[in-house]
């Protein structure tokens, strides 16, 4: 199985046109960002210096918050955000989605380091609703919402529901934190600016290596009291590095390069999802994407599907997905996000790949 | 006072020959390290990939340990090391020097995040001795030793005492952790390899932006069980970044550039300390350096000394210290570390600067 999986990844890596994301995550990502950098510019030093402070100020403006702090990772930024709200409320309990990043990808840092108890709100198959929040039977200091909800394909609530959740939390004295790892990617669907969306939240984290495609790094934004506290916790976590400028300069560079393309990525994601959806036994979640990402589910065993995909990749030069995860009996899925690559791939090659994929899936189903 | 201080730093920054360290900490430090980098080389991904694994393997060999893990910061690496030893011993107590980095520079992360109680061992004016360790009246899971002890000028115990402390800790089941932020810098004095020194310790942290002069980053090394646990905690801390290669490539580059110069930096530090020590009312700590660093203490008020230094800098083009810290009445001090700059400065300029400094100090003292 390990070998099968490796060979799908290898076949994907060898295609002329891998469709996912922006580029290979190689050292060129850094070299490109620094090609026009000024060597005489001073680096940041323990969170201070023009290079970090100017970026933080600009991002605070973009997000419509008083202040912003650059972090090496979202994992660090978000645990700290929840810790601050818990300390402020003197209540070590928060609520978030069952498939929240903090719950499934962080080795329980929130519990092990901060001793915060999370309530898993709603159901792992769907979004958190206003009703879920209203039905909470225990006090919480903070509710974390992830927009879009990545682990269910990148789904979004209606904006009106989001506003209602925000209003309800405010009325109850519950702080609302935005896991906005992919915040910029949802602005086209909502037809709102990042700042408009963030206005519904007390604090927000955004990532610079998702839709922006930087190397690493995150911004945590909120009121000045909140961000001042976050800097103390950043040092405690070991995130107040002597210099973060390799991530800041690359974040800044790719933000400028790609922030204007979020609408295009979103339109292209819808186009690509429709092509997947027209294949036999293939569905996307959501059926129509609301950002640049979606999940693609195949009604077929991973072991059976991999050689089919490899054949398609080799015949057409188009890489459709980089890996497959098992999802119950005779089911598997992958995550797709659209960046620079999709638009640079000849449409006829993409169509040819999907025509061939569909043919092979029909064949395999005995149609 | 703020303005005075700023002007000393400015005057230092404007000299043709600032003597401290390697270079200005500007973006050129990154550009130089990446000038020969291969853009097609894949970056690391969440701690995996050749670029991080190969560096970790090489550093494990250098340090003579089974395994090594690259961390974004020493703050993160060391808290985690102590946490692992405390968990293993089921005892949340450690001991370290009163001026340990964890005690004075980390906003109490060890206490706030890990709830570990530190015993401050010995006296803040001197090194920890074997007797201090033997006199401990409470159990500890781990003793942290910092070599050299930076906050007292970079002092070192005799190697025999170090061996005795190590043997004692082993006999008592106390884990011994090395804060080796400046480990490479002490190998010339001890006339030992890094691995020989590390053999006395159960775990070790080394930094890549001190004597090595990289951008940021640290290695934590020890047994495979220890480092496996450290990776889990690294993720919890938010330090398992999607990509750390900007720090790894620069650490690797500057390690290769400078590891062979540690002996020279040490010899030059002794030379420079002697020149300070010959000035009126100036002493270094240690009197004779045992690494590339020392502290220089002035028997003069900071406010009075700054204009004197500024005059010397402007007249000779040599920057002796970058800042001054107050240290009680009519006393101030600064930290000096020798890197690439000292050796590239014309000796006659250095001598001229010290001649002028001494003259002005004598004048000020009415001699």
XYZ file of C-alpha atoms in Angstrom:
734
model
C 0.000 0.000 0.000
C 2.819 2.372 0.906
C 4.368 1.669 -2.450
C 1.093 2.104 -4.356
C 0.556 5.426 -2.627
C 4.092 6.506 -3.364
C 3.678 5.660 -7.006
C 0.532 7.805 -7.335
C 2.416 10.690 -5.782
C 5.385 10.003 -8.021
C 3.235 9.793 -11.148
C 1.566 13.058 -10.122
C 4.950 14.658 -9.544
C 6.150 13.583 -12.960
C 3.251 15.092 -14.900
C 3.815 18.154 -17.053
C 0.636 19.673 -15.606
C -0.064 18.922 -11.972
C -3.315 20.825 -11.267
C -3.178 21.391 -7.511
C -2.011 24.657 -6.013
C 0.594 27.088 -7.254
C 3.975 25.442 -7.806
C 6.195 22.729 -6.400
C 7.127 23.591 -2.816
C 10.818 23.799 -3.610
C 13.571 26.280 -2.800
C 12.667 28.303 -5.885
C 9.643 29.585 -3.915
C 12.104 31.410 -1.675
C 14.503 32.404 -4.432
C 11.708 34.025 -6.433
C 10.451 35.998 -3.449
C 13.950 37.286 -2.673
C 15.042 38.036 -6.243
C 14.097 41.678 -5.865
C 14.871 41.915 -2.138
C 17.236 44.613 -0.907
C 20.173 42.968 0.858
C 20.908 46.106 2.851
C 17.454 46.090 4.447
C 17.777 45.221 8.139
C 16.109 42.031 9.337
C 13.632 42.008 12.194
C 14.969 41.346 15.681
C 12.743 39.574 18.192
C 9.549 41.019 16.728
C 10.930 44.522 16.232
C 12.096 46.443 13.188
C 10.505 48.041 10.149
C 10.392 44.827 8.131
C 8.010 43.088 10.557
C 6.220 46.136 11.915
C 5.267 47.503 8.509
C 3.879 44.166 7.375
C 1.906 43.807 10.596
C 0.483 47.303 10.200
C -0.572 46.630 6.622
C -2.193 43.342 7.540
C -4.035 44.935 10.456
C -5.502 47.346 7.893
C -6.391 44.563 5.452
C -8.154 42.699 8.262
C -9.752 45.818 9.743
C -8.250 45.229 13.184
C -6.355 47.566 15.502
C -3.232 45.482 15.487
C -1.631 42.387 14.012
C 1.288 40.126 14.946
C 3.292 37.912 12.619
C 3.630 34.304 13.849
C 5.702 31.443 12.488
C 2.610 29.204 12.447
C -1.147 29.183 12.749
C -0.930 26.383 15.305
C 0.903 28.746 17.617
C -1.253 31.774 16.813
C -4.572 30.054 17.405
C -3.714 28.283 20.652
C -2.555 31.640 21.921
C -5.717 33.414 20.769
C -7.894 30.935 22.628
C -5.665 31.109 25.703
C -5.969 34.880 25.852
C -9.756 34.784 25.595
C -9.923 32.040 28.230
C -7.689 33.969 30.606
C -9.715 37.135 30.054
C -12.923 35.271 30.892
C -11.279 33.221 33.653
C -12.876 30.194 32.003
C -10.821 27.483 30.342
C -13.439 26.269 27.910
C -13.955 26.964 24.211
C -16.043 25.469 21.425
C -15.117 24.508 17.900
C -15.957 22.109 15.080
C -15.136 18.412 15.625
C -12.701 18.590 12.705
C -11.061 21.826 13.855
C -7.315 22.012 13.167
C -6.642 22.293 16.900
C -8.536 19.071 17.530
C -7.027 16.835 14.873
C -3.683 18.234 13.687
C -1.901 19.714 16.706
C -1.156 16.745 18.985
C -3.542 18.268 21.527
C -1.346 21.300 22.149
C -4.368 23.271 23.365
C -5.037 20.700 26.055
C -1.447 19.711 26.868
C 0.040 23.209 26.971
C -2.949 25.388 27.850
C -5.263 23.009 29.695
C -8.209 24.356 27.753
C -11.224 22.115 27.331
C -12.810 22.220 23.896
C -16.463 21.444 23.305
C -16.928 19.833 19.893
C -19.845 21.681 18.436
C -22.263 20.237 15.915
C -21.440 17.306 13.738
C -18.319 16.382 11.798
C -20.299 16.005 8.585
C -21.633 19.564 8.513
C -21.025 23.168 9.521
C -21.656 24.644 12.953
C -25.058 26.381 12.985
C -26.510 29.197 15.048
C -28.697 26.601 16.727
C -25.644 24.603 17.795
C -24.272 27.688 19.485
C -27.589 28.584 21.113
C -27.934 25.049 22.460
C -24.584 25.078 24.246
C -25.350 24.042 27.811
C -22.027 25.109 29.298
C -20.306 28.474 29.354
C -17.457 29.011 26.948
C -14.939 31.818 26.713
C -14.611 31.640 22.953
C -16.115 30.088 19.866
C -13.747 29.325 17.005
C -15.193 29.244 13.498
C -13.138 28.045 10.553
C -14.052 29.653 7.225
C -14.132 27.702 5.016
C -14.433 24.480 7.026
C -11.532 22.696 5.412
C -12.020 19.100 6.498
C -15.485 18.920 4.971
C -14.282 20.203 1.634
C -14.198 23.884 2.440
C -17.840 24.686 3.184
C -19.205 28.051 4.268
C -22.322 29.118 6.134
C -24.618 31.673 4.549
C -23.348 35.103 5.393
C -26.600 35.879 7.212
C -26.057 32.881 9.489
C -22.522 34.030 10.160
C -23.812 37.462 11.120
C -26.400 35.868 13.383
C -23.775 33.715 15.127
C -21.606 36.794 15.595
C -24.485 38.817 17.030
C -25.464 35.972 19.335
C -21.914 35.545 20.635
C -21.644 39.262 21.304
C -24.920 39.232 23.172
C -23.668 36.341 25.323
C -20.205 37.713 25.968
C -18.628 34.875 23.979
C -15.512 35.889 22.050
C -15.567 34.844 18.417
C -12.283 33.806 16.830
C -11.840 33.249 13.102
C -9.644 30.437 11.840
C -9.112 32.261 8.583
C -6.325 30.053 7.253
C -8.141 30.462 3.926
C -9.835 33.807 4.582
C -8.670 35.546 1.422
C -9.969 32.589 -0.600
C -13.585 33.108 0.538
C -13.908 36.813 -0.183
C -15.123 36.240 -3.789
C -17.986 33.952 -2.718
C -19.159 36.199 0.087
C -18.517 39.292 -2.008
C -17.091 40.878 1.108
C -13.684 42.285 1.914
C -11.502 40.480 4.432
C -12.085 43.385 6.816
C -15.864 43.108 6.471
C -15.756 39.424 7.362
C -13.300 40.019 10.210
C -15.576 42.701 11.670
C -17.813 39.846 12.811
C -14.945 38.397 14.873
C -12.943 39.516 17.896
C -9.743 37.930 16.649
C -8.583 36.393 13.428
C -5.731 34.253 12.122
C -4.776 34.164 8.453
C -2.196 31.956 6.760
C 0.313 32.925 4.085
C 1.045 29.523 2.611
C -2.426 28.410 1.568
C -3.998 30.494 -1.218
C -1.188 33.044 -0.947
C 1.434 30.344 -1.449
C 4.245 31.701 0.721
C 6.753 29.519 2.575
C 5.200 29.622 6.043
C 3.837 32.171 8.475
C 0.642 33.585 9.858
C -0.901 36.773 11.105
C -2.955 37.040 14.284
C -5.027 40.204 14.487
C -7.348 41.844 16.986
C -7.447 44.701 19.454
C -4.196 46.174 20.762
C -4.648 44.640 24.209
C -5.164 41.214 22.620
C -2.153 41.420 20.329
C 0.074 42.779 23.112
C -0.771 39.692 25.151
C -0.204 37.489 22.106
C 3.379 38.721 21.875
C 4.085 37.575 25.425
C 2.663 34.139 24.621
C 4.553 34.064 21.327
C 7.770 34.367 23.311
C 6.632 31.684 25.769
C 5.906 29.311 22.884
C 9.362 29.898 21.420
C 7.906 31.687 18.409
C 9.512 35.073 18.976
C 12.405 34.187 16.690
C 15.424 36.425 16.457
C 14.424 36.893 12.792
C 11.246 35.933 10.962
C 12.009 37.909 7.813
C 12.442 34.879 5.524
C 8.723 34.225 6.043
C 7.684 37.871 6.139
C 9.345 38.872 2.869
C 7.951 35.807 1.111
C 4.480 36.346 2.580
C 4.570 39.949 1.480
C 5.786 39.046 -2.010
C 3.212 36.322 -2.694
C 0.418 38.334 -1.094
C 1.071 41.088 -3.633
C 1.339 38.525 -6.431
C -1.818 36.570 -5.699
C -4.328 38.522 -3.615
C -5.868 39.827 -6.839
C -6.363 36.312 -8.196
C -8.649 34.912 -5.510
C -11.705 35.493 -7.698
C -10.118 33.613 -10.573
C -9.069 30.689 -8.369
C -12.647 30.470 -7.103
C -14.139 30.460 -10.612
C -11.604 27.878 -11.734
C -12.344 25.691 -8.714
C -16.002 25.622 -9.728
C -15.002 24.713 -13.281
C -12.665 21.939 -12.117
C -15.177 20.557 -9.596
C -17.793 20.358 -12.353
C -15.423 18.265 -14.470
C -14.798 15.873 -11.592
C -18.527 15.730 -10.897
C -19.307 14.649 -14.436
C -17.220 11.480 -14.068
C -18.808 8.185 -13.158
C -18.937 7.638 -9.388
C -17.235 10.912 -8.584
C -18.687 13.677 -6.439
C -17.235 16.839 -5.030
C -17.868 18.310 -1.619
C -19.237 20.918 -1.788
C -21.028 20.063 -5.063
C -20.279 23.647 -6.093
C -17.180 25.066 -4.372
C -17.452 28.290 -2.363
C -13.722 28.982 -2.386
C -10.671 27.766 -4.296
C -10.872 24.355 -2.590
C -13.055 21.258 -2.519
C -12.833 17.563 -1.778
C -13.327 14.992 -4.493
C -14.881 11.677 -3.464
C -14.565 8.542 -5.550
C -16.900 5.558 -5.217
C -14.034 3.179 -5.620
C -11.400 1.493 -3.560
C -8.149 3.439 -3.328
C -6.159 0.422 -4.518
C -8.331 0.090 -7.593
C -8.378 3.791 -8.398
C -4.670 4.505 -8.149
C -3.569 2.587 -11.261
C -6.403 4.220 -13.216
C -5.240 7.683 -12.202
C -1.630 6.806 -12.931
C -2.621 5.695 -16.441
C -4.468 8.976 -17.005
C -1.541 11.037 -15.701
C 0.951 9.233 -17.940
C -1.220 9.347 -21.031
C -2.266 12.994 -20.767
C 0.482 14.660 -18.707
C -2.178 16.066 -16.386
C -2.031 15.354 -12.627
C -5.533 15.486 -11.150
C -4.923 14.667 -7.490
C -1.639 14.084 -5.649
C -2.833 11.430 -3.197
C -5.883 9.456 -2.111
C -7.199 8.944 1.402
C -9.349 5.934 2.212
C -12.875 6.837 3.285
C -14.742 3.740 4.305
C -15.412 0.710 2.146
C -14.835 1.215 -1.577
C -14.532 4.946 -1.098
C -11.624 7.316 -1.225
C -11.107 11.049 -1.533
C -8.600 13.788 -2.060
C -8.368 17.518 -1.445
C -8.120 19.916 -4.329
C -7.134 23.554 -4.163
C -6.772 25.792 -7.143
C -3.874 28.181 -7.494
C -1.638 29.284 -10.338
C -1.236 25.902 -11.977
C -4.764 25.251 -13.187
C -4.953 28.386 -15.306
C -1.594 27.633 -16.908
C -2.622 24.177 -18.060
C -3.957 23.840 -21.633
C -7.723 23.360 -21.436
C -7.608 20.612 -24.063
C -5.217 18.579 -21.911
C -7.513 18.916 -18.903
C -10.531 17.878 -20.974
C -8.628 14.945 -22.389
C -7.651 13.818 -18.892
C -11.227 13.933 -17.645
C -12.545 12.206 -20.790
C -10.061 9.404 -20.242
C -10.711 9.215 -16.496
C -14.452 8.935 -17.042
C -13.985 6.270 -19.686
C -11.830 4.203 -17.361
C -14.184 4.630 -14.430
C -17.088 3.484 -16.585
C -15.042 0.542 -17.805
C -14.171 -0.437 -14.252
C -17.851 -0.259 -13.307
C -18.664 -2.575 -16.222
C -20.613 0.061 -18.110
C 18.219 58.648 27.944
C 16.470 56.832 25.119
C 17.923 59.335 22.714
C 21.441 59.039 24.150
C 21.195 55.278 23.853
C 19.920 55.486 20.312
C 22.760 57.729 19.366
C 25.383 55.279 20.671
C 23.784 52.541 18.597
C 23.610 54.879 15.621
C 27.215 55.966 15.983
C 28.208 52.300 16.248
C 26.138 51.444 13.175
C 27.804 54.235 11.208
C 31.378 53.132 11.896
C 33.421 51.611 9.111
C 34.580 48.897 11.527
C 32.011 47.727 14.049
C 33.868 45.013 15.999
C 31.038 42.830 17.325
C 29.979 39.602 15.618
C 29.993 38.727 11.950
C 28.016 41.206 9.859
C 24.969 43.426 10.019
C 21.861 41.275 10.540
C 20.341 42.340 7.253
C 18.687 40.508 4.374
C 22.084 39.961 2.761
C 22.682 37.239 5.388
C 19.928 35.238 3.681
C 20.863 36.223 0.144
C 24.459 35.076 0.648
C 23.370 31.711 2.070
C 21.030 31.111 -0.870
C 23.324 32.348 -3.635
C 24.459 28.815 -4.398
C 21.178 27.108 -3.424
C 19.489 24.810 -5.936
C 15.991 26.122 -6.645
C 14.777 22.707 -7.732
C 15.590 21.157 -4.352
C 12.361 20.311 -2.546
C 11.651 22.096 0.714
C 10.926 20.227 3.924
C 7.292 19.538 4.771
C 6.262 19.367 8.419
C 9.617 18.011 9.557
C 10.008 15.575 6.683
C 12.135 15.585 3.551
C 15.801 15.218 2.688
C 16.637 18.877 3.317
C 15.779 18.693 7.029
C 16.539 15.019 7.630
C 20.052 15.172 6.198
C 20.941 18.222 8.279
C 19.539 16.588 11.401
C 21.538 13.419 10.744
C 24.755 15.372 10.237
C 24.210 17.396 13.396
C 23.452 14.243 15.408
C 26.869 12.993 14.282
C 28.590 16.282 15.127
C 27.038 16.184 18.595
C 27.584 12.451 19.060
C 23.916 11.752 19.730
C 21.580 9.144 18.243
C 19.238 11.679 16.786
C 18.660 15.396 16.299
C 15.678 17.608 15.514
C 15.746 21.067 13.931
C 13.730 23.659 15.856
C 12.851 27.234 14.952
C 14.169 28.429 18.328
C 16.157 27.396 21.354
C 13.407 28.697 23.610
C 11.102 26.067 22.176
C 13.720 23.312 22.094
C 14.824 23.716 25.699
C 11.394 23.976 27.300
C 10.545 20.793 25.464
C 13.721 19.028 26.566
C 12.993 19.797 30.198
C 9.360 18.775 29.792
C 10.325 15.408 28.377
C 12.752 14.693 31.223
C 10.161 15.821 33.776
C 7.465 13.612 32.254
C 9.849 10.656 32.134
C 10.660 11.095 35.804
C 7.093 12.004 36.720
C 8.571 14.958 38.569
C 7.977 18.535 37.484
C 11.084 20.053 38.950
C 14.402 21.021 37.371
C 17.416 23.068 38.399
C 19.358 25.717 36.546
C 21.437 28.858 37.020
C 19.638 31.970 38.309
C 20.482 33.742 35.028
C 19.415 30.846 32.822
C 17.767 31.906 29.538
C 14.575 30.113 30.584
C 14.427 32.126 33.785
C 15.042 35.619 32.451
C 14.296 35.769 28.707
C 11.285 33.569 28.012
C 8.376 35.249 29.817
C 8.198 32.212 32.106
C 7.152 29.852 29.316
C 8.484 26.879 31.297
C 6.189 27.706 34.187
C 3.204 29.044 32.241
C 3.083 26.346 29.553
C 4.700 23.363 31.257
C 4.093 24.016 34.958
C 7.652 23.029 35.720
C 9.219 24.409 38.888
C 12.828 25.504 38.507
C 15.239 25.571 41.401
C 17.747 28.391 40.958
C 21.046 26.773 41.714
C 24.074 28.574 43.095
C 24.563 32.288 42.790
C 23.965 34.714 39.946
C 27.526 36.024 40.196
C 29.222 32.687 39.586
C 28.963 29.283 37.930
C 27.065 26.284 39.303
C 29.477 23.974 41.137
C 29.423 20.258 41.893
C 28.814 21.213 45.506
C 25.690 23.167 44.551
C 24.320 20.074 42.854
C 25.243 17.782 45.724
C 23.573 20.109 48.209
C 20.217 20.073 46.431
C 17.679 19.156 49.082
C 14.820 18.353 46.734
C 14.561 15.854 43.891
C 14.867 17.169 40.381
C 14.238 15.487 37.046
C 16.886 17.423 35.193
C 19.781 19.802 35.669
C 20.405 22.333 32.908
C 23.927 23.645 32.479
C 24.675 26.518 30.122
C 28.155 26.437 28.594
C 29.431 29.095 28.525
C 27.279 30.880 31.121
C 26.384 33.846 28.979
C 24.942 36.304 31.474
C 28.146 36.311 33.538
C 30.288 37.029 30.523
C 30.522 33.516 29.155
C 32.307 31.633 31.947
C 33.104 27.917 31.942
C 33.775 25.413 34.716
C 36.970 23.390 34.598
C 36.405 20.366 32.452
C 37.120 18.097 35.406
C 34.325 19.758 37.383
C 31.983 19.313 34.444
C 32.835 15.632 34.307
C 32.259 15.332 38.046
C 28.843 17.015 37.791
C 27.939 14.694 34.938
C 29.024 11.596 36.869
C 27.148 12.750 39.948
C 23.940 13.384 38.002
C 24.168 9.947 36.413
C 24.645 8.329 39.779
C 21.567 10.142 41.085
C 19.328 9.491 38.089
C 19.254 13.209 37.287
C 19.155 13.964 33.558
C 21.718 16.503 32.445
C 20.743 18.920 29.666
C 23.215 21.204 27.906
C 22.201 24.707 26.919
C 24.827 24.759 24.207
C 23.666 27.916 22.477
C 27.395 28.660 22.196
C 28.710 25.085 22.280
C 30.850 25.322 19.159
C 32.458 28.451 20.592
C 33.854 26.635 23.649
C 35.503 23.706 21.882
C 38.849 25.546 21.449
C 39.168 26.351 25.172
C 38.251 22.846 26.333
C 40.257 21.321 23.475
C 37.390 18.873 23.066
C 35.098 18.114 20.180
C 31.428 19.036 20.445
C 30.634 15.312 20.661
C 33.086 14.803 23.532
C 31.449 17.591 25.519
C 27.939 16.370 24.645
C 28.807 12.854 25.841
C 28.574 14.247 29.374
C 24.949 15.240 28.752
C 21.702 13.372 28.058
C 20.380 16.082 25.754
C 21.794 19.143 24.114
C 20.600 22.259 22.314
C 22.824 24.227 19.963
C 22.053 27.516 18.213
C 22.851 28.483 14.643
C 22.722 32.237 14.951
C 25.316 32.858 17.651
C 28.891 31.971 16.664
C 27.637 30.328 13.466
C 25.824 33.492 12.454
C 22.804 32.014 10.665
C 19.384 33.661 10.559
C 17.652 31.609 13.285
C 17.206 27.988 14.250
C 18.386 25.382 16.700
C 19.130 21.694 16.991
C 17.960 19.542 19.887
C 19.793 16.231 20.124
C 19.641 13.132 22.283
C 18.479 9.543 22.166
C 15.910 8.462 19.592
C 13.156 8.106 22.188
C 13.864 11.630 23.436
C 13.893 13.219 19.984
C 10.744 11.323 18.902
C 8.940 12.850 21.877
C 10.419 16.246 21.082
C 8.761 16.172 17.653
C 5.344 15.716 19.242
C 5.971 18.684 21.525
C 7.355 20.683 18.623
C 4.007 20.299 16.911
C 2.149 21.215 20.103
C 4.230 24.383 20.444
C 3.433 25.379 16.875
C 7.040 24.865 15.809
C 6.478 22.078 13.304
C 6.304 24.574 10.452
C 5.241 23.503 7.001
C 8.752 24.533 5.919
C 11.808 25.428 7.969
C 14.260 25.340 5.073
C 15.043 29.081 5.064
C 16.680 28.511 8.458
C 18.105 25.086 7.653
C 19.874 26.121 4.451
C 21.306 29.210 6.120
C 22.366 27.245 9.211
C 24.028 24.673 6.997
C 25.767 27.326 4.915
C 27.157 29.353 7.814
C 28.085 26.242 9.775
C 30.307 25.183 6.871
C 31.685 28.725 6.568
C 32.519 29.313 10.219
C 32.878 26.102 12.213
C 36.573 26.065 11.346
C 37.073 29.588 12.710
C 36.014 29.023 16.322
C 39.646 28.789 17.425
C 40.462 32.088 15.753
C 37.436 33.841 17.259
C 38.540 32.594 20.691
C 42.116 33.850 20.250
C 40.854 37.178 18.967
C 38.423 37.503 21.892
C 41.353 37.161 24.305
C 43.268 39.796 22.342
C 40.319 42.194 22.324
C 39.530 41.632 26.001
C 43.138 42.433 26.876
C 42.866 45.766 25.042
C 39.695 46.660 26.937
C 41.317 45.559 30.173
C 44.242 47.927 29.683
C 41.967 50.968 29.670
C 41.414 53.025 32.793
C 38.455 51.742 34.840
C 37.616 48.966 32.408
C 37.502 45.258 33.232
C 36.338 42.246 31.327
C 34.445 39.280 32.689
C 36.036 36.774 32.464
C 39.384 38.581 32.767
C 40.620 36.175 30.102
C 37.823 34.909 27.839
C 37.220 31.166 27.496
C 35.190 31.454 24.297
C 34.566 34.115 21.658
C 32.538 36.210 24.124
C 33.019 38.318 27.227
C 31.430 41.195 29.066
C 33.157 44.522 29.383
C 32.469 46.535 32.536
C 33.125 50.257 32.803
C 33.518 52.100 36.091
C 31.564 55.012 34.770
C 27.999 56.157 34.442
C 26.382 55.134 31.138
C 25.394 58.757 30.465
C 28.952 59.921 30.894
C 30.511 57.090 28.890
C 28.301 57.247 25.816
C 29.569 60.570 24.450
C 33.136 59.380 25.002
C 32.524 56.223 22.998
C 30.736 58.178 20.290
C 33.742 60.494 19.983
C 36.069 57.493 19.670
C 33.855 55.843 17.060
C 33.646 59.000 14.964
C 37.330 59.783 15.192
C 38.635 56.284 14.458
C 35.846 54.577 12.504
C 35.970 51.667 14.971
C 32.821 50.622 16.865
C 33.783 49.018 20.169
C 30.399 48.173 21.702
C 26.902 48.624 20.288
C 25.081 49.486 23.497
C 25.574 49.964 27.219
C 23.532 48.498 30.052
C 23.456 50.187 33.422
C 24.915 48.093 36.215
C 24.483 49.823 39.528
C 25.809 53.242 40.453
C 28.459 54.646 38.113
C 28.809 51.305 36.400
C 27.776 50.034 33.022
C 28.612 47.109 30.805
C 28.197 45.581 27.386
C 28.495 42.155 25.793
C 31.168 41.462 23.212
C 31.328 38.496 20.911
C 33.964 38.035 18.256
C 33.097 36.816 14.782
C 34.223 37.715 11.287
C 34.413 41.452 11.786
C 37.267 41.713 14.239
C 39.764 39.944 12.008
C 38.839 42.129 9.042
C 39.493 45.379 10.897
C 42.937 46.977 10.464
C 44.875 46.412 13.672
C 46.185 49.975 13.653
C 42.611 51.311 13.692
C 41.759 49.119 16.664
C 44.876 50.220 18.530
C 44.130 53.848 17.755
C 40.579 53.441 19.083
C 41.763 51.934 22.357
C 44.528 54.527 22.723
C 41.952 57.287 22.342
C 39.430 55.580 24.610
C 41.977 55.171 27.371
C 43.095 58.779 27.034
C 39.519 60.019 27.340
C 38.773 57.743 30.284
C 41.857 59.021 32.060
C 40.888 62.597 31.271
C 37.375 62.010 32.635
C 38.883 60.559 35.812
C 41.026 63.659 36.171
C 44.297 61.790 35.644
